[in-house]
Amino acid sequence: MSARAPGRPAVLSRPLIVAAARWIADHDGLDAMTVRAVAQRLGTGQASLYRHIADRRELLVLLADDVAARLPLPREGLEPGEQFTGQWLDAYDYLRGHHWAARIIAEGAQVRAGGAAFADSALAVLTTASGADRGDALRAFRVLWHLMLGHLVNSHPVGHPRTHEDAGTAPGPHDEPSPAPGTQTPAPPSDAARDDFAWALPLVLAGLRRSPETR
Amino acid sequence: MSARAPGRPAVLSRPLIVAAARWIADHDGLDAMTVRAVAQRLGTGQASLYRHIADRRELLVLLADDVAARLPLPREGLEPGEQFTGQWLDAYDYLRGHHWAARIIAEGAQVRAGGAAFADSALAVLTTASGADRGDALRAFRVLWHLMLGHLVNSHPVGHPRTHEDAGTAPGPHDEPSPAPGTQTPAPPSDAARDDFAWALPLVLAGLRRSPETR
DNA sequence: ACCTGAACACCGTTCAAGT
DNA sequence: ACCTGAACACCGTTCAAGT
């Protein structure tokens, strides 16, 4: 019974569990990614999962790490400034498609090994484009990461179940904490947050270029 | 029976419920702020709360709004640049003490009316310090808001129950997604995220000052 | 030795029954 | 008319009982 997944897995393993959890989070949102749902998708009992993961929190960490490992690398053959902007916008676009990842981090998980490739390459691009030393580049990287995280976190989950009734709760267009009364933002195109992020990226690079005086 | 709160409330009301929820979130963390716990602290049954709030999600929105209404205003008698930096660092410090607020926003709540005073004053300061027009100042405000949110979100809740075992999960000092292998950040003083935020603030202001060419 | 059904202690939410 | 105890349908986690 239960031939749910295309090709019922022979044995359980952490990668299989993470893949199933990822599928559910992408399709039905993070709240639907319950231990029960993951077990059901794998055609097994919930208790069986606990032979491979300690608890749900560990599964969330594994998920965040899995996403981090797929963060884009810089594109080849570009001028350093464009390489810098491009990689971060690529990362933004990628994470926007897995919105739950930002939420996991907001709940306290730390992205660890999985983000190393992205971090290393982004640091290299930053160093090349700015001429800054490693300490300053690291600081700029952290600022950029948090800038991206903030932009991602403050927008509605896309593939989420709740779709209709929270439009009633939030009267504004769809973003901004409180754009001051009266004149709202004049109905932004589609992803105003992405435009904001793109606007802010070069500012950090410019700051890094003249950072030694600050340090 | 149950004279828990100092002076048992005569009648239930939204402000009373929000105050109780706020107390619990501040003391025991957001996860402990359950409908049951709020009701118990108010000395009433859980079902009674639903006469005043639609559901837990609405309570979270009310909490976020309550925090937003207490965001600091700019200090008087300062040079515009210092006023700008000071207000945002004050806001950061305040929200750091109510870490759950950032998490609520990360879960999809929008800060609305409560943040108006902060947003209005911050916009005025931005305009004065930069000479930018309203549209550019609004964009900078959104970027700063998201920058602050990202810095707040990517650090462990402070007053949270889980304290010991997730130090085992995250080997790094306490911040940064992945500062590249090998040389870790050299043991930051106490709040490296705040230093990063303070470093980034003037970059946004500088960008705003020369923004017309970008727009 | 390995797996898991069934139970446990929670949670948000509802509603019939009380006053 | 207003309030709420008790129930409902979930959740993460555990463990005794199965194979």
Short mmCIF file of C-alpha atoms (C1' of nucleotides) in Angstrom, two decimals:
data_model
loop_
_atom_site.label_atom_id
_atom_site.label_comp_id
_atom_site.label_asym_id
_atom_site.label_seq_id
_atom_site.Cartn_x
_atom_site.Cartn_y
_atom_site.Cartn_z
CA MET A 1 0.00 0.00 0.00
CA SER A 2 0.94 3.67 -0.52
CA ALA A 3 2.95 3.89 -3.75
CA ARG A 4 2.89 7.68 -3.47
CA ALA A 5 6.26 8.92 -4.49
CA PRO A 6 7.33 8.10 -8.06
CA GLY A 7 9.33 5.00 -7.22
CA ARG A 8 8.94 4.03 -3.60
CA PRO A 9 12.27 4.45 -1.81
CA ALA A 10 13.96 1.20 -0.90
CA VAL A 11 15.49 2.44 2.35
CA LEU A 12 15.17 5.58 4.41
CA SER A 13 18.04 8.03 4.59
CA ARG A 14 18.67 11.64 5.50
CA PRO A 15 18.93 12.81 1.88
CA LEU A 16 15.62 11.12 1.05
CA ILE A 17 13.95 12.72 4.04
CA VAL A 18 15.33 16.14 3.16
CA ALA A 19 14.20 15.76 -0.45
CA ALA A 20 10.68 14.87 0.63
CA ALA A 21 10.57 17.74 3.12
CA ARG A 22 11.84 20.11 0.46
CA TRP A 23 9.16 19.02 -1.96
CA ILE A 24 6.43 19.64 0.57
CA ALA A 25 7.83 23.02 1.65
CA ASP A 26 8.06 24.15 -2.00
CA HIS A 27 4.56 22.95 -2.87
CA ASP A 28 2.47 23.48 0.25
CA GLY A 29 4.50 25.84 2.41
CA LEU A 30 6.58 25.41 5.52
CA ASP A 31 3.61 24.94 7.83
CA ALA A 32 2.48 21.93 5.81
CA MET A 33 5.92 20.38 6.14
CA THR A 34 5.05 18.32 9.19
CA VAL A 35 6.85 15.21 10.32
CA ARG A 36 3.67 13.29 9.56
CA ALA A 37 3.45 14.67 6.02
CA VAL A 38 7.08 13.83 5.27
CA ALA A 39 6.60 10.29 6.57
CA GLN A 40 3.42 9.86 4.55
CA ARG A 41 5.13 11.06 1.38
CA LEU A 42 7.89 8.51 1.97
CA GLY A 43 5.33 5.79 2.61
CA THR A 44 6.53 5.11 6.13
CA GLY A 45 5.54 5.78 9.73
CA GLN A 46 6.40 8.99 11.49
CA ALA A 47 8.42 7.24 14.15
CA SER A 48 10.76 5.84 11.50
CA LEU A 49 12.04 9.31 10.65
CA TYR A 50 13.42 9.69 14.15
CA ARG A 51 15.95 6.98 13.40
CA HIS A 52 17.60 9.44 10.99
CA ILE A 53 16.90 12.87 12.41
CA ALA A 54 16.94 14.02 16.00
CA ASP A 55 13.84 16.20 15.77
CA ARG A 56 11.97 18.58 13.50
CA ARG A 57 14.40 21.38 14.25
CA GLU A 58 17.27 19.36 12.85
CA LEU A 59 15.24 18.70 9.74
CA LEU A 60 14.76 22.45 9.31
CA VAL A 61 18.51 22.99 9.63
CA LEU A 62 19.14 20.30 7.01
CA LEU A 63 16.62 21.98 4.72
CA ALA A 64 18.26 25.39 5.10
CA ASP A 65 21.66 23.85 4.42
CA ASP A 66 20.30 22.08 1.36
CA VAL A 67 19.02 25.34 -0.06
CA ALA A 68 22.26 27.14 0.78
CA ALA A 69 24.22 24.53 -1.16
CA ARG A 70 22.25 25.42 -4.28
CA LEU A 71 22.92 29.15 -4.08
CA PRO A 72 24.25 30.44 -7.42
CA LEU A 73 27.93 31.00 -8.15
CA PRO A 74 29.16 34.09 -10.01
CA ARG A 75 28.84 33.97 -13.78
CA GLU A 76 32.05 33.83 -15.76
CA GLY A 77 33.31 36.46 -18.18
CA LEU A 78 31.77 39.51 -16.58
CA GLU A 79 33.29 42.71 -15.31
CA PRO A 80 33.71 42.41 -11.47
CA GLY A 81 30.98 44.94 -10.67
CA GLU A 82 28.45 43.12 -12.85
CA GLN A 83 29.57 39.79 -11.46
CA PHE A 84 28.92 41.08 -7.97
CA THR A 85 25.45 42.45 -8.71
CA GLY A 86 24.55 39.43 -10.81
CA GLN A 87 25.41 36.82 -8.21
CA TRP A 88 23.45 38.52 -5.47
CA LEU A 89 20.42 39.09 -7.66
CA ASP A 90 20.62 35.46 -8.74
CA ALA A 91 20.72 34.44 -5.10
CA TYR A 92 17.75 36.68 -4.35
CA ASP A 93 15.74 35.20 -7.20
CA TYR A 94 16.61 31.67 -6.17
CA LEU A 95 15.67 32.18 -2.52
CA ARG A 96 12.46 33.92 -3.51
CA GLY A 97 11.42 30.60 -5.01
CA HIS A 98 12.09 28.86 -1.70
CA HIS A 99 10.70 31.48 0.60
CA TRP A 100 10.49 29.12 3.55
CA ALA A 101 14.30 29.04 3.74
CA ALA A 102 14.41 32.62 4.98
CA ARG A 103 11.78 31.77 7.57
CA ILE A 104 13.82 28.85 8.85
CA ILE A 105 16.79 31.14 9.36
CA ALA A 106 14.52 33.65 11.07
CA GLU A 107 13.52 30.93 13.49
CA GLY A 108 17.11 30.50 14.58
CA ALA A 109 18.76 28.00 12.26
CA GLN A 110 22.25 28.82 11.08
CA VAL A 111 23.32 28.09 7.53
CA ARG A 112 26.59 26.25 7.85
CA ALA A 113 28.58 24.06 5.51
CA GLY A 114 26.05 24.27 2.71
CA GLY A 115 26.65 27.97 2.14
CA ALA A 116 30.41 27.72 1.93
CA ALA A 117 30.65 27.65 -1.87
CA PHE A 118 28.42 30.68 -2.18
CA ALA A 119 30.22 32.55 0.59
CA ASP A 120 33.68 31.78 -0.76
CA SER A 121 32.87 32.87 -4.29
CA ALA A 122 31.00 35.97 -3.15
CA LEU A 123 33.95 36.94 -0.97
CA ALA A 124 36.33 36.50 -3.89
CA VAL A 125 34.17 38.66 -6.14
CA LEU A 126 33.89 41.30 -3.41
CA THR A 127 37.64 41.37 -2.93
CA THR A 128 38.33 41.64 -6.65
CA ALA A 129 35.74 44.34 -7.20
CA SER A 130 36.78 46.45 -4.25
CA GLY A 131 40.40 45.77 -3.43
CA ALA A 132 39.47 45.51 0.22
CA ASP A 133 41.16 43.16 2.66
CA ARG A 134 39.57 40.00 3.98
CA GLY A 135 38.16 41.49 7.16
CA ASP A 136 36.37 44.30 5.35
CA ALA A 137 35.11 41.93 2.67
CA LEU A 138 33.71 39.62 5.34
CA ARG A 139 31.86 42.47 6.94
CA ALA A 140 30.41 43.54 3.61
CA PHE A 141 29.39 39.96 2.93
CA ARG A 142 27.50 39.76 6.23
CA VAL A 143 25.78 43.06 5.51
CA LEU A 144 24.76 41.89 2.04
CA TRP A 145 23.50 38.60 3.43
CA HIS A 146 21.39 40.35 6.03
CA LEU A 147 20.19 42.89 3.49
CA MET A 148 19.01 40.06 1.25
CA LEU A 149 17.48 38.19 4.16
CA GLY A 150 15.53 41.25 5.28
CA HIS A 151 14.15 41.80 1.81
CA LEU A 152 13.15 38.16 1.50
CA VAL A 153 11.63 37.88 4.92
CA ASN A 154 9.32 40.83 4.70
CA SER A 155 7.11 39.59 1.89
CA HIS A 156 4.32 37.10 1.81
CA PRO A 157 5.11 33.47 1.20
CA VAL A 158 4.07 32.70 -2.33
CA GLY A 159 2.97 29.09 -2.49
CA HIS A 160 1.25 29.31 0.86
CA PRO A 161 -2.22 28.01 1.70
CA ARG A 162 -3.46 31.27 3.23
CA THR A 163 -4.03 33.45 0.21
CA HIS A 164 -7.32 35.28 0.43
CA GLU A 165 -8.10 36.41 3.92
CA ASP A 166 -4.81 38.02 4.77
CA ALA A 167 -5.29 40.51 2.00
CA GLY A 168 -8.07 41.71 4.27
CA THR A 169 -5.68 41.99 7.19
CA ALA A 170 -3.05 43.98 5.33
CA PRO A 171 -4.53 46.94 3.46
CA GLY A 172 -1.32 48.18 1.85
CA PRO A 173 -0.21 47.06 -1.62
CA HIS A 174 1.92 44.21 -0.35
CA ASP A 175 5.17 45.46 1.08
CA GLU A 176 6.76 48.15 3.25
CA PRO A 177 6.33 48.34 7.00
CA SER A 178 4.49 51.64 6.95
CA PRO A 179 5.17 53.97 4.05
CA ALA A 180 3.71 56.92 5.98
CA PRO A 181 0.06 57.83 5.67
CA GLY A 182 -1.54 59.49 2.70
CA THR A 183 0.49 58.83 -0.40
CA GLN A 184 1.14 55.11 -0.58
CA THR A 185 3.82 53.82 -2.90
CA PRO A 186 2.31 54.26 -6.38
CA ALA A 187 1.47 50.61 -7.03
CA PRO A 188 4.89 49.04 -7.67
CA PRO A 189 5.31 46.86 -10.78
CA SER A 190 5.70 43.34 -9.52
CA ASP A 191 8.61 42.89 -7.15
CA ALA A 192 9.43 46.23 -5.61
CA ALA A 193 11.57 44.51 -3.00
CA ARG A 194 13.85 43.17 -5.73
CA ASP A 195 14.25 46.66 -7.19
CA ASP A 196 15.11 48.02 -3.76
CA PHE A 197 17.65 45.28 -3.25
CA ALA A 198 19.19 45.95 -6.66
CA TRP A 199 19.41 49.64 -5.79
CA ALA A 200 21.15 48.95 -2.49
CA LEU A 201 23.73 46.44 -3.76
CA PRO A 202 26.14 48.95 -5.35
CA LEU A 203 25.97 51.14 -2.26
CA VAL A 204 27.57 48.44 -0.17
CA LEU A 205 30.25 47.85 -2.79
CA ALA A 206 30.96 51.59 -2.93
CA GLY A 207 31.21 51.67 0.84
CA LEU A 208 33.62 48.76 0.84
CA ARG A 209 35.85 50.50 -1.71
CA ARG A 210 36.45 53.40 0.66
CA SER A 211 36.28 51.30 3.83
CA PRO A 212 39.88 51.37 5.15
CA GLU A 213 39.25 54.86 6.53
CA THR A 214 36.25 53.46 8.44
CA ARG A 215 38.08 50.52 9.89
CA MET B 1 -9.46 31.42 42.05
CA SER B 2 -6.40 32.39 39.98
CA ALA B 3 -5.32 35.86 41.13
CA ARG B 4 -2.26 35.59 38.89
CA ALA B 5 -1.80 38.94 37.29
CA PRO B 6 -1.11 41.81 39.67
CA GLY B 7 -4.67 43.04 39.97
CA ARG B 8 -7.00 40.69 38.19
CA PRO B 9 -8.52 42.43 35.17
CA ALA B 10 -12.13 43.39 35.56
CA VAL B 11 -13.05 42.85 31.91
CA LEU B 12 -11.27 41.41 28.95
CA SER B 13 -10.18 43.68 26.12
CA ARG B 14 -7.78 43.67 23.20
CA PRO B 15 -5.21 45.90 24.94
CA LEU B 16 -5.22 43.62 27.97
CA ILE B 17 -4.77 40.56 25.80
CA VAL B 18 -1.94 42.18 23.85
CA ALA B 19 -0.21 43.26 27.08
CA ALA B 20 -0.39 39.73 28.47
CA ALA B 21 0.87 38.24 25.22
CA ARG B 22 3.69 40.77 25.12
CA TRP B 23 4.73 39.90 28.65
CA ILE B 24 4.89 36.21 27.83
CA ALA B 25 6.78 36.76 24.58
CA ASP B 26 9.33 38.97 26.33
CA HIS B 27 9.84 36.58 29.23
CA ASP B 28 9.48 33.10 27.78
CA GLY B 29 9.79 33.55 24.02
CA LEU B 30 7.34 33.54 21.15
CA ASP B 31 6.81 29.79 21.21
CA ALA B 32 5.57 30.00 24.79
CA MET B 33 3.07 32.68 23.82
CA THR B 34 0.22 30.27 23.27
CA VAL B 35 -3.45 31.14 23.40
CA ARG B 36 -3.71 28.95 26.46
CA ALA B 37 -0.85 30.73 28.25
CA VAL B 38 -2.32 34.16 27.54
CA ALA B 39 -5.71 33.06 28.82
CA GLN B 40 -4.17 31.55 31.93
CA ARG B 41 -2.22 34.72 32.67
CA LEU B 42 -5.45 36.71 32.37
CA GLY B 43 -7.23 34.26 34.63
CA THR B 44 -9.80 33.30 32.04
CA GLY B 45 -10.62 30.45 29.67
CA GLN B 46 -9.01 30.16 26.26
CA ALA B 47 -12.30 30.37 24.48
CA SER B 48 -12.96 33.79 25.98
CA LEU B 49 -10.09 35.31 24.03
CA TYR B 50 -11.82 34.49 20.78
CA ARG B 51 -14.49 37.05 21.62
CA HIS B 52 -11.84 39.75 21.13
CA ILE B 53 -9.44 38.34 18.58
CA ALA B 54 -10.16 36.34 15.47
CA ASP B 55 -7.30 33.88 15.86
CA ARG B 56 -3.71 33.59 16.97
CA ARG B 57 -2.46 35.18 13.77
CA GLU B 58 -4.38 38.35 14.50
CA LEU B 59 -2.86 38.41 17.96
CA LEU B 60 0.59 38.23 16.39
CA VAL B 61 -0.26 41.17 14.12
CA LEU B 62 -1.46 43.16 17.13
CA LEU B 63 1.77 42.34 18.93
CA ALA B 64 3.91 43.47 16.01
CA ASP B 65 1.92 46.68 15.75
CA ASP B 66 2.29 47.27 19.47
CA VAL B 67 6.05 46.98 19.21
CA ALA B 68 6.14 49.19 16.12
CA ALA B 69 4.26 51.92 17.98
CA ARG B 70 7.07 52.02 20.53
CA LEU B 71 9.86 52.45 18.01
CA PRO B 72 12.08 55.40 18.95
CA LEU B 73 11.75 58.87 17.42
CA PRO B 74 14.80 60.91 16.39
CA ARG B 75 16.55 62.77 19.19
CA GLU B 76 16.39 66.56 19.15
CA GLY B 77 19.29 68.92 18.75
CA LEU B 78 21.56 66.74 16.67
CA GLU B 79 23.14 67.26 13.30
CA PRO B 80 20.99 65.48 10.64
CA GLY B 81 23.55 62.75 9.96
CA GLU B 82 23.82 61.87 13.64
CA GLN B 83 20.07 62.05 14.03
CA PHE B 84 19.72 59.53 11.21
CA THR B 85 22.26 57.07 12.57
CA GLY B 86 21.01 57.50 16.12
CA GLN B 87 17.37 56.78 15.38
CA TRP B 88 18.13 53.60 13.47
CA LEU B 89 20.54 52.31 16.08
CA ASP B 90 17.98 53.11 18.76
CA ALA B 91 15.41 51.17 16.78
CA TYR B 92 17.82 48.26 16.39
CA ASP B 93 18.55 48.20 20.12
CA TYR B 94 14.89 48.37 20.98
CA LEU B 95 13.90 45.56 18.65
CA ARG B 96 16.79 43.44 19.85
CA GLY B 97 15.07 43.44 23.21
CA HIS B 98 11.88 42.15 21.60
CA HIS B 99 13.40 39.70 19.21
CA TRP B 100 10.13 37.89 18.58
CA ALA B 101 8.79 40.94 16.72
CA ALA B 102 11.15 40.32 13.82
CA ARG B 103 10.06 36.71 13.76
CA ILE B 104 6.42 37.67 13.56
CA ILE B 105 7.16 39.84 10.54
CA ALA B 106 9.15 36.99 9.03
CA GLU B 107 6.09 34.81 9.37
CA GLY B 108 4.09 37.18 7.20
CA ALA B 109 2.59 39.88 9.40
CA GLN B 110 2.74 43.43 8.13
CA VAL B 111 3.48 46.30 10.48
CA ARG B 112 0.79 48.84 9.78
CA ALA B 113 -0.56 51.84 11.67
CA GLY B 114 1.70 51.29 14.67
CA GLY B 115 4.83 52.06 12.69
CA ALA B 116 3.56 55.31 11.21
CA ALA B 117 5.22 57.65 13.73
CA PHE B 118 8.56 55.94 13.30
CA ALA B 119 8.25 55.87 9.51
CA ASP B 120 7.18 59.50 9.26
CA SER B 121 9.98 60.79 11.44
CA ALA B 122 12.59 58.59 9.81
CA LEU B 123 11.48 59.81 6.39
CA ALA B 124 11.72 63.42 7.53
CA VAL B 125 15.23 62.88 8.86
CA LEU B 126 16.25 61.10 5.65
CA THR B 127 14.91 63.96 3.53
CA THR B 128 16.67 66.60 5.63
CA ALA B 129 19.97 64.76 5.69
CA SER B 130 20.02 63.94 1.99
CA GLY B 131 17.94 66.50 0.14
CA ALA B 132 16.30 63.65 -1.78
CA ASP B 133 12.72 63.72 -2.94
CA ARG B 134 9.96 61.71 -1.33
CA GLY B 135 10.15 58.75 -3.70
CA ASP B 136 13.88 58.26 -3.20
CA ALA B 137 13.56 58.73 0.56
CA LEU B 138 10.83 56.09 0.66
CA ARG B 139 13.02 53.63 -1.17
CA ALA B 140 15.91 54.29 1.20
CA PHE B 141 13.56 53.83 4.15
CA ARG B 142 12.44 50.44 2.86
CA VAL B 143 16.04 49.38 2.31
CA LEU B 144 17.00 50.47 5.82
CA TRP B 145 14.01 48.69 7.29
CA HIS B 146 14.91 45.46 5.52
CA LEU B 147 18.57 45.87 6.40
CA MET B 148 17.63 46.16 10.07
CA LEU B 149 15.21 43.29 9.84
CA GLY B 150 17.80 41.02 8.27
CA HIS B 151 20.32 41.81 10.99
CA LEU B 152 17.76 41.18 13.70
CA VAL B 153 16.41 38.01 12.23
CA ASN B 154 19.69 36.21 11.82
CA SER B 155 20.62 35.96 15.47
CA HIS B 156 19.41 33.73 18.23
CA PRO B 157 16.44 34.77 20.30
CA VAL B 158 17.75 35.93 23.65
CA GLY B 159 15.18 35.08 26.27
CA HIS B 160 14.39 31.75 24.65
CA PRO B 161 14.04 28.40 26.42
CA ARG B 162 16.35 26.50 24.07
CA THR B 163 19.78 27.65 25.19
CA HIS B 164 22.18 24.78 25.51
CA GLU B 165 21.77 22.20 22.83
CA ASP B 166 21.69 24.45 19.80
CA ALA B 167 25.17 25.67 20.56
CA GLY B 168 26.06 22.12 19.57
CA THR B 169 24.18 22.52 16.30
CA ALA B 170 25.91 25.74 15.29
CA PRO B 171 29.68 25.52 15.59
CA GLY B 172 30.44 29.12 14.55
CA PRO B 173 30.69 31.93 17.11
CA HIS B 174 27.05 32.92 16.83
CA ASP B 175 26.43 34.81 13.64
CA GLU B 176 27.17 34.90 9.91
CA PRO B 177 25.72 32.41 7.46
CA SER B 178 29.06 30.94 6.49
CA PRO B 179 32.15 33.11 6.82
CA ALA B 180 34.13 30.79 4.56
CA PRO B 181 36.18 27.95 6.01
CA GLY B 182 39.46 28.35 7.80
CA THR B 183 39.71 31.78 9.31
CA GLN B 184 36.55 32.43 11.27
CA THR B 185 35.73 35.96 12.35
CA PRO B 186 38.15 36.65 15.21
CA ALA B 187 35.69 36.30 18.10
CA PRO B 188 33.61 39.49 17.83
CA PRO B 189 33.10 41.55 20.99
CA SER B 190 29.47 41.17 21.88
CA ASP B 191 27.12 42.23 19.11
CA ALA B 192 28.91 42.02 15.80
CA ALA B 193 25.62 42.35 13.97
CA ARG B 194 25.07 45.79 15.52
CA ASP B 195 28.52 46.92 14.39
CA ASP B 196 27.78 45.68 10.88
CA PHE B 197 24.48 47.53 10.87
CA ALA B 198 26.15 50.71 12.12
CA TRP B 199 28.73 50.37 9.35
CA ALA B 200 26.08 49.99 6.67
CA LEU B 201 23.80 52.84 7.75
CA PRO B 202 25.88 55.73 6.32
CA LEU B 203 26.31 53.84 3.04
CA VAL B 204 22.60 54.01 2.38
CA LEU B 205 22.51 57.71 3.25
CA ALA B 206 25.46 58.35 0.93
CA GLY B 207 23.68 56.45 -1.82
CA LEU B 208 20.53 58.46 -1.30
CA ARG B 209 22.46 61.72 -1.58
CA ARG B 210 23.55 60.89 -5.11
CA SER B 211 20.43 58.99 -6.05
CA PRO B 212 18.75 61.25 -8.69
CA GLU B 213 21.17 59.93 -11.32
CA THR B 214 20.08 56.39 -10.44
CA ARG B 215 16.36 57.11 -10.60
"C1'" DA C 1 18.32 -5.79 15.39
"C1'" DC C 2 15.35 -2.98 13.25
"C1'" DC C 3 10.91 -0.85 12.54
"C1'" DT C 4 6.41 1.29 13.77
"C1'" DG C 5 1.27 1.48 15.60
"C1'" DA C 6 -0.50 3.52 19.13
"C1'" DA C 7 -0.20 6.45 22.78
"C1'" DC C 8 1.20 10.86 25.19
"C1'" DA C 9 1.27 15.69 25.98
"C1'" DC C 10 0.67 19.41 23.76
"C1'" DC C 11 -1.48 23.03 20.28
"C1'" DG C 12 -5.40 26.31 17.98
"C1'" DT C 13 -10.17 26.44 17.50
"C1'" DT C 14 -15.16 25.47 18.12
"C1'" DC C 15 -19.59 24.94 20.27
"C1'" DA C 16 -23.06 23.24 23.20
"C1'" DA C 17 -24.14 23.95 27.63
"C1'" DG C 18 -24.15 26.78 31.38
"C1'" DT C 19 -25.04 31.50 33.88
"C1'" DA D 1 -26.73 38.06 26.27
"C1'" DC D 2 -22.48 36.71 27.55
"C1'" DC D 3 -19.04 33.40 28.94
"C1'" DT D 4 -16.47 28.95 28.98
"C1'" DG D 5 -15.59 23.65 30.02
"C1'" DA D 6 -15.01 20.20 27.27
"C1'" DA D 7 -14.36 18.39 22.98
"C1'" DC D 8 -12.25 18.18 18.24
"C1'" DA D 9 -8.62 17.77 14.97
"C1'" DC D 10 -4.30 18.52 14.72
"C1'" DC D 11 0.97 18.64 16.10
"C1'" DG D 12 5.96 16.63 17.65
"C1'" DT D 13 7.77 12.93 20.13
"C1'" DT D 14 8.18 8.44 22.57
"C1'" DC D 15 8.09 3.55 23.45
"C1'" DA D 16 6.33 -0.97 23.99
"C1'" DA D 17 5.19 -4.32 21.06
"C1'" DG D 18 5.78 -6.37 16.90
"C1'" DT D 19 8.76 -8.57 12.96
#
